[in-house]
mmCIF file of C-alpha atoms in Angstrom:
data_model
loop_
_atom_site.group_PDB
_atom_site.id
_atom_site.type_symbol
_atom_site.label_atom_id
_atom_site.label_comp_id
_atom_site.label_asym_id
_atom_site.label_seq_id
_atom_site.Cartn_x
_atom_site.Cartn_y
_atom_site.Cartn_z
ATOM 1 C CA MET L 1 -184.815 -21.050 -20.811
ATOM 2 C CA LYS L 2 -187.702 -18.591 -20.505
ATOM 3 C CA LEU L 3 -186.985 -15.451 -18.503
ATOM 4 C CA THR L 4 -189.149 -14.438 -15.585
ATOM 5 C CA GLU L 5 -190.745 -10.989 -15.724
ATOM 6 C CA LEU L 6 -188.107 -9.549 -13.380
ATOM 7 C CA GLU L 7 -185.291 -11.127 -15.371
ATOM 8 C CA PHE L 8 -186.738 -9.690 -18.594
ATOM 9 C CA HIS L 9 -186.819 -6.205 -17.084
ATOM 10 C CA LEU L 10 -183.269 -6.613 -15.796
ATOM 11 C CA GLU L 11 -182.029 -7.424 -19.304
ATOM 12 C CA ASP L 12 -183.909 -4.365 -20.598
ATOM 13 C CA PHE L 13 -182.409 -2.228 -17.825
ATOM 14 C CA LEU L 14 -178.873 -3.321 -18.711
ATOM 15 C CA LEU L 15 -179.489 -2.499 -22.376
ATOM 16 C CA SER L 16 -180.706 0.939 -21.315
ATOM 17 C CA CYS L 17 -177.535 1.429 -19.275
ATOM 18 C CA GLN L 18 -175.384 0.393 -22.237
ATOM 19 C CA SER L 19 -177.117 2.972 -24.427
ATOM 20 C CA LYS L 20 -176.074 5.629 -21.896
ATOM 21 C CA ASN L 21 -172.448 4.568 -22.386
ATOM 22 C CA LEU L 22 -171.943 3.658 -18.733
ATOM 23 C CA SER L 23 -168.591 2.117 -17.849
ATOM 24 C CA SER L 24 -168.142 -1.655 -18.040
ATOM 25 C CA LYS L 25 -167.374 -1.647 -14.302
ATOM 26 C CA THR L 26 -170.726 -0.010 -13.508
ATOM 27 C CA LEU L 27 -172.601 -2.385 -15.811
ATOM 28 C CA SER L 28 -170.905 -5.391 -14.246
ATOM 29 C CA SER L 29 -171.786 -4.134 -10.755
ATOM 30 C CA TYR L 30 -175.442 -3.698 -11.735
ATOM 31 C CA GLU L 31 -175.673 -7.094 -13.378
ATOM 32 C CA GLN L 32 -173.951 -9.051 -10.638
ATOM 33 C CA SER L 33 -175.739 -7.514 -7.646
ATOM 34 C CA LEU L 34 -179.191 -7.443 -9.260
ATOM 35 C CA LYS L 35 -179.024 -11.041 -10.486
ATOM 36 C CA LEU L 36 -178.210 -12.106 -6.923
ATOM 37 C CA PHE L 37 -181.192 -10.149 -5.620
ATOM 38 C CA LEU L 38 -183.566 -11.607 -8.212
ATOM 39 C CA ALA L 39 -182.301 -15.118 -7.434
ATOM 40 C CA TYR L 40 -183.009 -14.460 -3.743
ATOM 41 C CA LEU L 41 -186.560 -13.242 -4.502
ATOM 42 C CA LYS L 42 -187.266 -16.340 -6.565
ATOM 43 C CA ALA L 43 -185.725 -18.885 -4.181
ATOM 44 C CA GLU L 44 -186.810 -17.449 -0.843
ATOM 45 C CA HIS L 45 -190.135 -15.772 -1.651
ATOM 46 C CA GLU L 46 -191.210 -17.212 -5.040
ATOM 47 C CA VAL L 47 -191.405 -13.661 -6.384
ATOM 48 C CA GLU L 48 -190.848 -13.283 -10.133
ATOM 49 C CA GLU L 49 -193.053 -10.286 -10.989
ATOM 50 C CA VAL L 50 -192.149 -6.622 -10.553
ATOM 51 C CA LYS L 51 -195.348 -5.607 -8.799
ATOM 52 C CA ARG L 52 -194.996 -8.345 -6.169
ATOM 53 C CA VAL L 53 -191.716 -6.947 -4.828
ATOM 54 C CA LYS L 54 -192.312 -5.271 -1.454
ATOM 55 C CA VAL L 55 -190.136 -3.054 0.697
ATOM 56 C CA GLY L 56 -189.906 -5.916 3.187
ATOM 57 C CA HIS L 57 -188.246 -8.129 0.586
ATOM 58 C CA ILE L 58 -185.419 -5.637 0.213
ATOM 59 C CA ARG L 59 -184.941 -5.201 3.963
ATOM 60 C CA GLN L 60 -184.979 -8.966 4.464
ATOM 61 C CA TYR L 61 -182.454 -9.414 1.655
ATOM 62 C CA VAL L 62 -180.050 -7.030 3.374
ATOM 63 C CA ALA L 63 -180.423 -8.988 6.612
ATOM 64 C CA TYR L 64 -180.020 -12.250 4.668
ATOM 65 C CA VAL L 65 -176.681 -11.125 3.203
ATOM 66 C CA GLN L 66 -175.477 -9.823 6.571
ATOM 67 C CA GLU L 67 -176.291 -13.102 8.320
ATOM 68 C CA ARG L 68 -174.900 -15.477 5.713
ATOM 69 C CA GLY L 69 -171.648 -13.643 4.912
ATOM 70 C CA LYS L 70 -169.385 -13.424 1.891
ATOM 71 C CA TYR L 71 -169.797 -15.683 -1.168
ATOM 72 C CA THR L 72 -172.758 -17.588 0.326
ATOM 73 C CA VAL L 73 -175.344 -15.874 -1.881
ATOM 74 C CA VAL L 74 -175.047 -17.008 -5.499
ATOM 75 C CA ASN L 75 -177.088 -16.538 -8.661
ATOM 76 C CA ARG L 76 -177.082 -20.250 -9.455
ATOM 77 C CA GLU L 77 -176.343 -23.008 -6.951
ATOM 78 C CA THR L 78 -174.497 -24.967 -9.666
ATOM 79 C CA SER L 79 -171.839 -22.242 -9.749
ATOM 80 C CA LYS L 80 -170.638 -23.421 -6.334
ATOM 81 C CA ASN L 81 -169.408 -26.631 -7.958
ATOM 82 C CA ILE L 82 -167.324 -24.582 -10.378
ATOM 83 C CA ASN L 83 -166.023 -21.697 -8.272
ATOM 84 C CA HIS L 84 -165.792 -23.533 -4.911
ATOM 85 C CA PRO L 85 -166.351 -20.403 -2.776
ATOM 86 C CA GLN L 86 -166.093 -22.515 0.389
ATOM 87 C CA ASN L 87 -162.354 -22.796 -0.260
ATOM 88 C CA ARG L 88 -161.815 -19.043 0.023
ATOM 89 C CA ARG L 89 -160.196 -17.779 3.213
ATOM 90 C CA ASP L 90 -162.868 -15.105 3.623
ATOM 91 C CA TYR L 91 -165.814 -17.436 2.976
ATOM 92 C CA LYS L 92 -168.760 -16.502 5.238
ATOM 93 C CA LYS L 93 -166.838 -13.519 6.612
ATOM 94 C CA THR L 94 -168.941 -10.443 7.357
ATOM 95 C CA VAL L 95 -169.955 -8.428 4.304
ATOM 96 C CA SER L 96 -168.919 -4.811 4.845
ATOM 97 C CA ASN L 97 -171.520 -2.055 5.120
ATOM 98 C CA VAL L 98 -169.877 -0.367 2.133
ATOM 99 C CA THR L 99 -170.536 -3.447 -0.018
ATOM 100 C CA ILE L 100 -174.116 -3.761 1.228
ATOM 101 C CA ASN L 101 -174.684 -0.081 0.472
ATOM 102 C CA ASN L 102 -173.516 -0.776 -3.080
ATOM 103 C CA TYR L 103 -176.148 -3.538 -3.316
ATOM 104 C CA ILE L 104 -178.824 -1.186 -1.965
ATOM 105 C CA ARG L 105 -177.810 1.589 -4.361
ATOM 106 C CA ASN L 106 -177.974 -0.741 -7.372
ATOM 107 C CA ILE L 107 -181.370 -2.091 -6.338
ATOM 108 C CA LYS L 108 -182.664 1.471 -5.921
ATOM 109 C CA VAL L 109 -181.350 2.453 -9.365
ATOM 110 C CA PHE L 110 -183.114 -0.545 -10.929
ATOM 111 C CA PHE L 111 -186.495 0.055 -9.299
ATOM 112 C CA ASN L 112 -186.348 3.798 -9.878
ATOM 113 C CA TRP L 113 -185.763 2.988 -13.560
ATOM 114 C CA LEU L 114 -188.765 0.635 -13.534
ATOM 115 C CA GLU L 115 -190.880 3.436 -12.083
ATOM 116 C CA GLN L 116 -189.714 5.823 -14.811
ATOM 117 C CA GLU L 117 -190.582 3.176 -17.396
ATOM 118 C CA GLY L 118 -194.131 3.008 -16.041
ATOM 119 C CA GLU L 119 -193.772 -0.551 -14.728
ATOM 120 C CA LEU L 120 -194.367 0.485 -11.103
ATOM 121 C CA HIS L 121 -196.989 2.588 -9.385
ATOM 122 C CA LYS L 122 -195.671 2.017 -5.862
ATOM 123 C CA ASN L 123 -191.900 1.954 -5.651
ATOM 124 C CA PRO L 124 -190.590 -0.482 -2.967
ATOM 125 C CA VAL L 125 -187.278 1.381 -2.645
ATOM 126 C CA ALA L 126 -188.838 4.764 -1.852
ATOM 127 C CA ASN L 127 -188.206 4.415 1.889
ATOM 128 C CA ILE L 128 -185.083 2.247 1.758
ATOM 129 C CA LYS L 129 -182.076 3.965 3.329
ATOM 130 C CA GLN L 130 -178.427 3.057 3.157
ATOM 131 C CA ILE L 131 -176.544 1.861 6.212
ATOM 132 C CA LYS L 132 -174.645 4.571 8.035
ATOM 133 C CA THR L 133 -170.911 4.005 7.804
ATOM 134 C CA GLU L 134 -167.945 5.695 9.402
ATOM 135 C CA ARG L 135 -165.291 6.975 7.036
ATOM 136 C CA ARG L 136 -161.871 6.245 8.445
ATOM 137 C CA GLN L 137 -158.968 8.496 7.636
ATOM 138 C CA LYS L 138 -156.401 6.527 5.682
ATOM 139 C CA ALA L 139 -152.929 6.658 7.093
ATOM 140 C CA GLY L 140 -150.479 8.692 5.044
ATOM 141 C CA ILE L 141 -146.790 8.110 4.497
ATOM 142 C CA SER L 142 -143.895 10.345 5.403
ATOM 143 C CA GLN L 143 -141.605 12.031 2.873
ATOM 144 C CA GLU L 144 -138.875 9.613 3.907
ATOM 145 C CA GLU L 145 -141.145 6.634 3.198
ATOM 146 C CA PHE L 146 -142.162 8.096 -0.166
ATOM 147 C CA ASN L 147 -138.512 8.669 -1.104
ATOM 148 C CA ALA L 148 -137.766 5.079 -0.128
ATOM 149 C CA LEU L 149 -140.535 3.952 -2.479
ATOM 150 C CA LEU L 150 -139.124 5.981 -5.360
ATOM 151 C CA SER L 151 -135.673 4.518 -4.777
ATOM 152 C CA GLN L 152 -137.033 1.060 -5.655
ATOM 153 C CA PHE L 153 -137.370 1.998 -9.344
ATOM 154 C CA ASP L 154 -134.479 1.300 -11.698
ATOM 155 C CA TYR L 155 -133.894 4.729 -13.296
ATOM 156 C CA THR L 156 -131.388 3.295 -15.785
ATOM 157 C CA LYS L 157 -134.247 1.623 -17.677
ATOM 158 C CA PHE L 158 -137.017 3.515 -19.424
ATOM 159 C CA HIS L 159 -139.899 1.636 -17.781
ATOM 160 C CA GLY L 160 -138.323 2.149 -14.357
ATOM 161 C CA TYR L 161 -138.027 5.905 -14.825
ATOM 162 C CA ARG L 162 -141.539 6.053 -16.331
ATOM 163 C CA ASN L 163 -143.008 4.243 -13.324
ATOM 164 C CA LYS L 164 -141.200 6.603 -10.970
ATOM 165 C CA VAL L 165 -142.739 9.620 -12.722
ATOM 166 C CA ILE L 166 -146.194 8.009 -12.649
ATOM 167 C CA THR L 167 -145.853 7.431 -8.906
ATOM 168 C CA MET L 168 -144.739 11.011 -8.370
ATOM 169 C CA ILE L 169 -147.587 12.512 -10.376
ATOM 170 C CA LEU L 170 -150.179 10.377 -8.599
ATOM 171 C CA GLN L 171 -148.883 11.587 -5.250
ATOM 172 C CA ASP L 172 -148.565 15.194 -6.421
ATOM 173 C CA THR L 173 -151.992 15.600 -8.077
ATOM 174 C CA GLY L 174 -154.201 12.992 -6.396
ATOM 175 C CA MET L 175 -155.532 11.697 -9.716
ATOM 176 C CA ARG L 176 -156.465 8.049 -10.200
ATOM 177 C CA ILE L 177 -153.978 5.753 -11.889
ATOM 178 C CA SER L 178 -156.410 5.067 -14.762
ATOM 179 C CA GLU L 179 -156.676 8.833 -15.308
ATOM 180 C CA CYS L 180 -152.907 9.199 -15.289
ATOM 181 C CA LEU L 181 -152.339 6.394 -17.788
ATOM 182 C CA ALA L 182 -154.806 8.011 -20.200
ATOM 183 C CA LEU L 183 -153.001 11.381 -20.234
ATOM 184 C CA GLU L 184 -151.558 12.875 -23.400
ATOM 185 C CA VAL L 185 -148.751 15.415 -23.640
ATOM 186 C CA ASP L 186 -151.110 18.041 -25.063
ATOM 187 C CA PHE L 187 -153.137 17.917 -21.839
ATOM 188 C CA ILE L 188 -150.231 19.358 -19.816
ATOM 189 C CA ASP L 189 -150.126 23.139 -19.320
ATOM 190 C CA PHE L 190 -146.688 23.988 -17.934
ATOM 191 C CA LYS L 191 -147.377 27.716 -17.843
ATOM 192 C CA HIS L 192 -150.191 27.321 -15.298
ATOM 193 C CA ARG L 193 -148.888 23.987 -13.960
ATOM 194 C CA MET L 194 -152.113 22.111 -14.565
ATOM 195 C CA ILE L 195 -153.258 18.989 -16.419
ATOM 196 C CA LEU L 196 -156.584 18.371 -18.130
ATOM 197 C CA VAL L 197 -157.935 14.986 -17.000
ATOM 198 C CA THR L 198 -160.406 13.588 -19.527
ATOM 199 C CA LYS L 199 -160.841 9.902 -18.638
ATOM 200 C CA THR L 200 -162.546 10.440 -15.280
ATOM 201 C CA LYS L 201 -164.779 8.128 -13.261
ATOM 202 C CA GLY L 202 -167.747 10.467 -13.628
ATOM 203 C CA ARG L 203 -166.934 11.191 -17.299
ATOM 204 C CA LYS L 204 -166.571 14.902 -16.506
ATOM 205 C CA GLU L 205 -163.302 16.567 -17.452
ATOM 206 C CA ARG L 206 -161.408 18.407 -14.731
ATOM 207 C CA TYR L 207 -158.044 20.077 -14.093
ATOM 208 C CA VAL L 208 -155.468 18.974 -11.538
ATOM 209 C CA TYR L 209 -152.468 21.051 -10.522
ATOM 210 C CA PHE L 210 -148.858 20.057 -9.973
ATOM 211 C CA SER L 211 -145.894 21.501 -8.125
ATOM 212 C CA GLN L 212 -142.771 23.207 -9.458
ATOM 213 C CA VAL L 213 -140.747 20.111 -8.572
ATOM 214 C CA MET L 214 -143.179 17.959 -10.559
ATOM 215 C CA ALA L 215 -142.968 20.392 -13.481
ATOM 216 C CA ARG L 216 -139.198 19.963 -13.693
ATOM 217 C CA GLU L 217 -139.533 16.174 -13.451
ATOM 218 C CA LEU L 218 -142.197 16.082 -16.174
ATOM 219 C CA LYS L 219 -140.118 18.212 -18.558
ATOM 220 C CA HIS L 220 -137.130 15.960 -18.007
ATOM 221 C CA TYR L 221 -139.237 12.856 -18.526
ATOM 222 C CA LEU L 222 -140.739 14.143 -21.790
ATOM 223 C CA LYS L 223 -137.273 14.851 -23.198
ATOM 224 C CA PHE L 224 -136.134 11.418 -22.075
ATOM 225 C CA LYS L 225 -139.212 9.754 -23.582
ATOM 226 C CA ASP L 226 -138.822 11.467 -26.959
ATOM 227 C CA ARG L 227 -135.201 10.424 -27.099
ATOM 228 C CA TYR L 228 -135.647 6.750 -26.301
ATOM 229 C CA THR L 229 -139.147 5.835 -27.467
ATOM 230 C CA ASP L 230 -141.442 6.340 -30.422
ATOM 231 C CA GLY L 231 -143.486 8.822 -28.393
ATOM 232 C CA LYS L 232 -146.341 6.428 -27.611
ATOM 233 C CA ASN L 233 -145.278 5.385 -24.088
#
């Protein structure tokens, strides 16, 4: 099936992103949200060329998603017969402003890239703003609640003790779980009580710091690990 001009540029954009070694999660987000937008342009406005995309199309797309709700906008109508989105409990529920802002951001990235590539002289996203959202403070847990959580792990088994230490270090340092799971022993500096985090979301290394209590727990865990494993867990 022959690609439209917009679809061709989208494929080129994704290849450009791959060459920059962007994460698979970011690439998937770009591909999914932009394919939905291009499908909307084609179905609702018969727009398939880059230069025909206007700022009004983007604003109307945002309103379109807001009005229709979750899982009602699809890349191909035939996918509904496979995925059956109408059976989901949240079908047609309101799409959050955070999600819509992600769509807007991805569309802006795509058209800014097209402008850099010389495919656009007037960028339709130049005056597009994200929706203002209120950041709500997430409720914390008490020390008693955290201790109750730790008590659920079976310390007599290696994986139970390992998971307890992971939970403790996440709470103590604030690092992401993916960052924690990628740590190596050599990254831990007990003298200054800090850890070098290399597998970060923004691909920039940083240090996180841990408490004296965490230091004792980590030292105990490393001795335990070396005794009962091959050193790879």
